Amino acid sequence: MANPSAASHRTRRAEIAGGGFAGLTAAIALRQNGWDVRLHEKSPELRAFGAGIYLWHNGLRVLEGVGALEDVLKGSHTPPTYETWMHNKSVSRETFNGLPWRVMTRQHLHNALVNRARAVGVELRVDSEAVAADPAGRLTLHTGEVLEADLIVGADGVGSKVRDSIGFQQDRWISTDGIIRLIVPRMKQQLGDGEWDNTIDMWNFSPRVQRILYSPCNANELYLGLMAPAADPRGSRVPLDLEVWVEMFPFLEPCLVEAAKLQTARYDKYETTKLDSWTRGKVALLGDAAHAMCPALGQGAGCAMVNALSLAQDVEATSSVEDALDAWEKRIRPITDRCQAISGQYAANRSLSKGNMFTPEALEAACYDPLRRIPSWPQ
Ligand code: FAD
Ligand code: 5PR
């Protein structure tokens, strides 16, 4: 089929709502394919929320595709081993057959994507909230301005206004466990002997259910995820209830003391959203707007980024954006659906506490290669 933009002698335009990992990835990928792209972020500045993040082979391949991998690799870390402990005893040490994975701060990943978006010429607008979208190809902003485009992307997170203005059928649910996520200094010397460069998923079921996911991001920064049931007032308290955490994890005291100083700490429950469809006419939903998932497999952003890059690939293949979006959802969605289902089961059953839970099924999304469009690991 003829190149659609060449056939119409007109550069195609995309309006994107949301400057998170999904929106930024889509913006760069479309722009690299010659689209005019404007991205709208409702906040007054472009920044990441949350603390740390895991990316696996799939997300790292997206970064390669959008020209941001080198920047992300500098200042991030691949732990030698992904350990799981139960009651302070090691139950598994996983290395995933050499599958690439990486831990970093969210700000680090976000900075790399924003820099790349600027470098390729994406127009970035802050203080620009999308309030509605029209499947015919219109995005309405909070100012009342209506923008027309060949493609509208709703990457505006779990509370998506783009999605809700159109009215997709959706199932939503919220977990009973939640998490306090923080970045603290590594304190490696103070921690003393131990394999403190590893990821260590530390589970305790008694006397209370409390878990810490210990994740070094680089030489200076440590991502801590402190998990407790929402029904536990002390485990879910913010700022941190230092006593209750040090009692359970005494060997992490130097880091926990730092964590307790953070007044802005939040306790978040996991949200899951499942839609009947990710597209309507010229509107596509990406990331948490389409498929918020439990974080057990560390794949919400990874799947979002794969889907964003794949969207940019698929609108190149067909002259009708509507047809391309249908084909895109059919092609790429099943991997995300399966990942979301396993993540949900693992979270509900606290399955990761058993160790060795990164089975081939659980790693399906991670093994996908969005550039070659095949599952490519093990090679
Ligand atoms: P968001 O990150 O929510 O970005 C949406 C953006 O849109 C924000 O900047 C927001 O300000 C803006 N916005 C909102 N509304 C509007 C509007 N109306 N108009 C304009 N802008 C708007 N994923 C991983 O891959 N690896 C992990 O290790 C991992 N760990 C996680 C741990 C926890 C505890 C949780 C809860 C999630 C985790 N995830 C992880 C999932 C990941 O955080 C999300 O899937 C990902 O951030 C979604 O990106 P997004 O761009 O779709 O949405
Ligand atoms: N894995 C990762 C993660 O960030 C979380 C979980 C598992 C990478 C939450 O922080 O099980 O909750 C989890």
XYZ file of C-alpha atoms and ligand atoms in Angstrom:
445
model
C 0.000 0.000 0.000
C 1.190 3.516 -0.760
C 2.653 5.512 2.065
C -0.417 7.320 3.393
C 1.331 10.584 4.181
C 2.984 10.667 0.762
C -0.370 9.922 -0.893
C -2.103 12.817 0.832
C 0.937 15.167 0.589
C 0.226 16.158 4.117
C 2.021 15.442 7.340
C -0.243 13.572 9.697
C -0.842 15.013 13.172
C -1.292 13.354 16.543
C -2.561 14.968 19.739
C -1.541 13.032 22.854
C -3.038 13.475 26.328
C -0.627 12.564 29.142
C 3.114 12.968 29.661
C 3.799 9.681 31.480
C 5.839 6.789 30.103
C 3.074 5.760 27.675
C 2.394 9.207 26.199
C 6.056 10.127 25.862
C 6.916 6.836 24.149
C 4.066 7.199 21.675
C 5.034 10.815 20.992
C 8.643 9.974 20.184
C 7.789 6.919 18.086
C 5.209 8.787 15.984
C 7.479 11.786 15.559
C 10.315 9.507 14.431
C 7.950 8.225 11.737
C 7.377 11.764 10.465
C 4.204 12.746 12.298
C 3.602 16.182 13.798
C 3.067 15.463 17.464
C 1.792 17.583 20.313
C 1.696 16.182 23.850
C -0.503 17.672 26.575
C 0.429 17.264 30.237
C -2.018 18.602 32.797
C 0.635 19.217 35.473
C 2.642 22.436 35.472
C 5.854 20.475 34.897
C 6.970 17.286 33.224
C 7.916 14.925 36.002
C 7.486 11.333 37.127
C 5.353 10.243 40.064
C 6.278 7.298 42.243
C 9.717 6.089 43.188
C 11.528 3.346 41.291
C 10.716 1.127 38.350
C 11.756 -2.170 36.783
C 12.101 -2.480 33.029
C 12.614 -5.799 31.352
C 13.804 -6.831 27.880
C 10.548 -5.647 26.247
C 10.719 -2.131 27.685
C 14.453 -1.872 27.096
C 13.922 -2.765 23.425
C 11.347 0.032 23.185
C 13.922 2.444 24.598
C 16.334 1.258 21.926
C 13.688 1.903 19.289
C 12.961 5.425 20.494
C 16.640 6.301 20.917
C 16.664 6.623 24.707
C 18.357 3.396 25.797
C 21.878 4.741 26.210
C 20.707 7.555 28.473
C 18.652 5.170 30.577
C 21.464 2.625 30.995
C 23.706 5.341 32.453
C 22.632 5.759 36.071
C 20.512 2.592 36.328
C 21.375 -0.879 37.578
C 20.926 -4.569 36.812
C 21.088 -6.404 40.135
C 23.247 -9.564 39.934
C 20.361 -11.665 41.310
C 16.632 -11.311 42.021
C 16.346 -12.891 45.457
C 13.228 -13.809 47.382
C 13.281 -14.212 51.156
C 10.630 -15.637 53.436
C 10.997 -14.776 57.102
C 14.512 -13.580 56.364
C 15.626 -16.821 54.710
C 16.450 -17.001 51.006
C 13.933 -19.114 49.062
C 15.045 -18.317 45.523
C 17.736 -16.606 43.483
C 16.649 -15.913 39.906
C 18.660 -14.651 36.933
C 16.058 -15.307 34.211
C 18.344 -17.159 31.768
C 20.173 -13.948 30.939
C 16.996 -12.026 30.057
C 17.886 -8.314 30.281
C 16.248 -6.315 33.104
C 17.032 -3.030 34.799
C 16.069 -1.050 37.892
C 16.028 2.757 37.966
C 14.322 5.732 39.507
C 11.184 6.860 37.707
C 12.621 10.346 37.391
C 15.640 8.937 35.560
C 13.495 7.130 32.983
C 11.180 10.096 32.610
C 14.061 12.542 32.073
C 15.502 10.369 29.320
C 12.151 10.216 27.508
C 11.480 13.949 27.878
C 14.962 14.771 26.547
C 14.471 12.478 23.589
C 10.990 13.897 22.877
C 12.468 17.398 22.782
C 15.382 16.284 20.600
C 13.122 14.783 17.924
C 10.784 17.788 17.922
C 7.689 16.760 19.856
C 5.735 19.829 20.963
C 5.360 19.501 24.738
C 2.627 21.541 26.424
C 2.332 21.637 30.214
C -0.669 23.002 32.139
C -2.688 21.500 29.338
C -5.440 19.202 30.536
C -7.473 17.117 28.109
C -11.110 16.895 29.140
C -12.693 15.001 26.264
C -12.064 13.292 22.966
C -14.199 12.590 19.932
C -13.696 9.411 17.847
C -13.902 11.594 14.716
C -10.469 12.997 15.692
C -10.848 15.852 18.147
C -9.337 16.567 21.535
C -10.906 19.147 23.836
C -8.757 20.920 26.424
C -9.809 22.438 29.766
C -9.579 25.870 28.160
C -12.312 24.884 25.705
C -9.859 24.733 22.805
C -10.700 21.925 20.365
C -7.829 20.380 18.402
C -8.315 18.271 15.278
C -5.933 15.460 14.425
C -5.542 12.260 12.439
C -4.888 10.375 15.691
C -5.835 11.119 19.300
C -3.986 9.230 22.034
C -5.397 8.949 25.545
C -2.346 8.222 27.722
C -3.771 10.132 30.664
C -3.418 7.447 33.309
C -5.796 5.321 35.352
C -8.340 8.166 35.765
C -8.343 8.923 32.010
C -10.713 11.679 30.952
C -10.165 10.831 27.309
C -11.452 7.318 28.029
C -14.333 8.342 30.249
C -15.532 11.089 27.898
C -16.049 8.453 25.219
C -17.558 5.807 27.455
C -15.834 2.449 27.169
C -17.286 -0.493 29.015
C -14.930 -1.204 31.876
C -14.270 -3.445 34.858
C -12.265 -1.826 37.645
C -11.105 -3.190 40.945
C -8.773 -2.220 43.764
C -6.466 -4.515 45.773
C -6.594 -5.189 49.511
C -2.803 -4.864 49.844
C -1.039 -1.606 49.146
C 2.399 -0.106 49.148
C 4.509 2.816 50.290
C 7.097 3.580 47.621
C 10.198 5.634 48.396
C 13.678 6.472 47.160
C 16.283 6.593 49.946
C 20.102 6.735 49.996
C 21.781 3.323 49.497
C 23.545 3.323 52.923
C 25.566 0.330 51.734
C 28.344 0.767 54.282
C 25.884 1.092 57.146
C 24.087 -2.076 56.042
C 27.307 -4.046 56.508
C 27.965 -7.490 55.045
C 25.434 -8.838 52.569
C 24.620 -8.936 48.872
C 23.102 -5.474 48.919
C 23.400 -4.976 45.143
C 20.722 -7.640 44.626
C 17.027 -7.091 44.358
C 15.651 -8.704 47.514
C 11.941 -9.343 47.879
C 11.600 -9.772 51.661
C 8.333 -11.357 52.777
C 7.012 -11.803 56.309
C 3.662 -13.366 57.084
C 3.937 -13.385 60.868
C 3.405 -11.832 63.305
C 1.995 -9.476 60.642
C 1.960 -9.408 56.847
C 4.720 -7.005 55.883
C 6.994 -7.090 52.882
C 9.814 -4.938 51.593
C 10.888 -5.023 47.974
C 14.510 -3.839 48.187
C 15.694 -2.537 44.794
C 19.004 -0.744 44.247
C 18.720 1.776 41.357
C 22.360 2.909 41.138
C 25.327 3.599 43.460
C 23.408 6.210 45.457
C 19.702 5.540 45.245
C 17.625 2.701 46.651
C 13.984 2.035 45.801
C 11.996 0.626 48.716
C 8.482 -0.736 48.328
C 6.949 -1.324 51.748
C 3.842 -3.462 51.497
C 1.148 -4.124 54.056
C -2.590 -4.792 53.926
C -4.704 -1.641 53.815
C -6.495 -3.020 56.881
C -3.281 -2.750 58.922
C -3.245 0.808 60.288
C 0.403 0.704 61.365
C 1.837 -0.951 58.264
C -0.025 1.424 55.974
C 0.708 4.593 57.979
C 2.559 7.485 56.280
C 4.988 8.936 57.065
C 6.368 5.541 57.982
C 5.757 3.985 61.398
C 9.469 3.377 61.923
C 9.045 1.048 64.898
C 6.803 -1.439 63.142
C 9.105 -1.656 60.106
C 12.399 -1.852 62.025
C 10.968 -4.540 64.264
C 10.334 -6.737 61.223
C 13.409 -5.741 59.174
C 16.076 -4.753 61.762
C 18.967 -5.230 59.295
C 17.493 -2.433 57.093
C 17.329 0.082 59.930
C 19.726 2.659 58.364
C 17.552 2.823 55.229
C 14.280 2.768 57.157
C 15.397 5.707 59.300
C 15.894 7.665 56.073
C 12.543 6.451 54.752
C 10.720 7.630 57.878
C 12.024 11.179 57.295
C 10.092 11.490 54.033
C 6.990 13.508 54.839
C 5.540 13.208 51.347
C 5.276 9.387 51.482
C 1.999 7.930 50.184
C 0.306 4.593 50.648
C -1.249 3.397 47.365
C -3.512 0.467 46.624
C -3.222 -1.275 43.253
C -5.843 -0.467 40.653
C -6.835 -2.719 37.776
C -8.841 -1.602 34.758
C -10.038 -3.812 31.934
C -11.833 -2.340 28.914
C -13.972 -3.873 26.200
C -11.831 -2.051 23.637
C -8.775 0.215 23.556
C -9.854 2.181 20.503
C -12.808 4.091 19.123
C -12.520 5.655 15.666
C -9.359 7.773 15.659
C -8.852 7.547 19.417
C -6.446 5.032 20.982
C -5.958 4.480 24.699
C -2.520 3.622 26.018
C -0.991 2.582 29.323
C -2.922 2.777 32.589
C -5.830 4.480 30.795
C -6.333 1.169 28.967
C -4.938 -1.559 31.205
C -3.846 -0.544 34.714
C -2.492 -3.717 36.316
C -1.110 -4.995 39.609
C 2.649 -4.505 39.737
C 3.675 -8.062 40.675
C 5.460 -8.659 37.361
C 6.754 -5.070 37.048
C 5.141 -4.745 33.606
C 2.571 -1.916 33.619
C 4.924 0.605 32.078
C 6.755 -2.037 30.035
C 3.527 -3.151 28.331
C 2.456 0.485 27.928
C 5.687 1.323 26.137
C 5.512 -1.750 23.899
C 1.930 -0.886 22.970
C 2.887 2.740 22.260
C 5.738 1.805 19.939
C 3.578 -0.830 18.248
C 0.851 1.748 17.653
C 3.316 3.968 15.832
C 4.403 0.970 13.732
C 0.848 -0.026 12.827
C -0.406 3.403 11.734
C 2.381 3.344 9.142
C 1.042 0.145 7.596
C -2.498 1.233 6.681
C -3.861 4.449 5.238
C -6.943 4.408 7.464
C -6.073 5.242 11.069
C -9.300 3.576 12.231
C -8.357 0.277 10.532
C -4.800 0.523 11.814
C -6.009 0.953 15.398
C -8.266 -2.108 15.136
C -5.386 -4.169 13.749
C -3.041 -2.845 16.442
C -5.320 -3.862 19.294
C -5.846 -7.346 17.814
C -2.110 -7.822 17.325
C -0.672 -6.551 20.577
C -3.358 -6.675 23.260
C -3.302 -10.419 24.081
C 0.185 -10.181 25.606
C -0.928 -7.359 27.915
C -4.152 -9.162 28.843
C -2.273 -12.298 29.869
C 0.291 -10.270 31.802
C -2.437 -8.336 33.592
C -4.193 -11.600 34.534
C -1.069 -13.241 35.979
C -0.065 -10.039 37.806
C -3.546 -9.878 39.326
C -3.452 -13.517 40.468
C 0.038 -13.134 41.921
C -0.983 -10.011 43.842
C -4.214 -11.533 45.140
C -2.492 -14.735 46.308
C 0.804 -13.100 47.336
C 2.374 -15.747 45.087
C 5.761 -14.055 44.721
C 6.489 -15.025 48.343
C 7.016 -18.625 47.174
C 10.031 -17.655 45.089
C 10.873 -18.881 41.585
C 7.606 -17.437 40.300
C 9.081 -15.873 37.145
C 7.911 -18.842 35.099
C 7.927 -18.782 31.265
C 4.243 -17.707 31.315
C 4.982 -14.925 33.806
C 7.877 -13.724 31.636
C 5.960 -13.773 28.345
C 5.580 -9.979 28.157
C 9.195 -9.449 29.241
C 10.474 -11.765 26.485
C 8.604 -9.979 23.698
C 10.713 -7.988 21.244
C 8.665 -5.057 19.895
C 11.268 -4.187 17.251
C 11.377 -7.642 15.658
C 7.735 -8.223 16.678
C 8.402 -11.707 18.025
C 8.969 -13.343 21.394
C 12.745 -13.368 21.287
C 14.044 -14.719 24.572
C 15.775 -17.085 25.125
C 17.399 -16.257 21.817
P 0.799 7.716 34.195
O 2.163 7.339 34.612
O -0.287 7.748 35.152
O 0.887 9.051 33.362
C -0.236 9.784 33.006
C 0.187 11.232 32.789
O -0.916 11.945 32.270
C 0.601 11.938 34.069
O 1.739 12.711 33.801
C -0.612 12.807 34.401
O -0.275 13.983 35.101
C -1.129 13.129 33.016
N -2.567 13.387 32.938
C -3.559 12.817 33.658
N -4.761 13.257 33.243
C -4.528 14.127 32.237
C -5.366 14.881 31.381
N -6.691 14.824 31.512
N -4.799 15.650 30.427
C -3.440 15.712 30.304
N -2.602 15.013 31.088
C -3.128 14.215 32.032
N 5.450 -0.788 35.727
C 6.598 -1.316 35.264
O 6.759 -1.451 34.050
N 7.594 -1.700 36.122
C 7.469 -1.578 37.473
O 8.389 -1.908 38.223
C 6.271 -1.046 37.990
N 6.087 -0.922 39.320
C 4.908 -0.433 39.793
C 4.701 -0.365 41.171
C 3.489 0.089 41.687
C 3.259 0.103 43.159
C 2.461 0.512 40.786
C 1.146 1.015 41.313
C 2.674 0.463 39.406
C 3.881 -0.025 38.903
N 4.117 -0.108 37.528
C 5.272 -0.644 37.057
C 3.092 0.345 36.576
C 3.431 1.695 36.012
O 3.712 2.598 37.058
C 2.293 2.243 35.177
O 1.739 1.230 34.391
C 2.793 3.350 34.252
O 3.395 4.378 34.986
C 1.642 3.883 33.435
O 2.093 4.922 32.624
P 1.058 5.871 31.900
O 1.893 6.816 31.093
O 0.017 5.080 31.247
O 0.304 6.636 33.069
N 7.395 -6.164 41.468
C 7.732 -4.884 41.346
C 7.077 -3.905 42.073
O 7.437 -2.627 41.932
C 6.042 -4.288 42.938
C 5.700 -5.629 43.030
C 6.412 -6.539 42.289
C 8.839 -4.521 40.434
C 5.378 -3.217 43.715
O 6.252 -2.212 43.995
O 4.427 -7.373 43.931
O 3.819 -5.405 44.467
C 4.579 -6.147 43.866
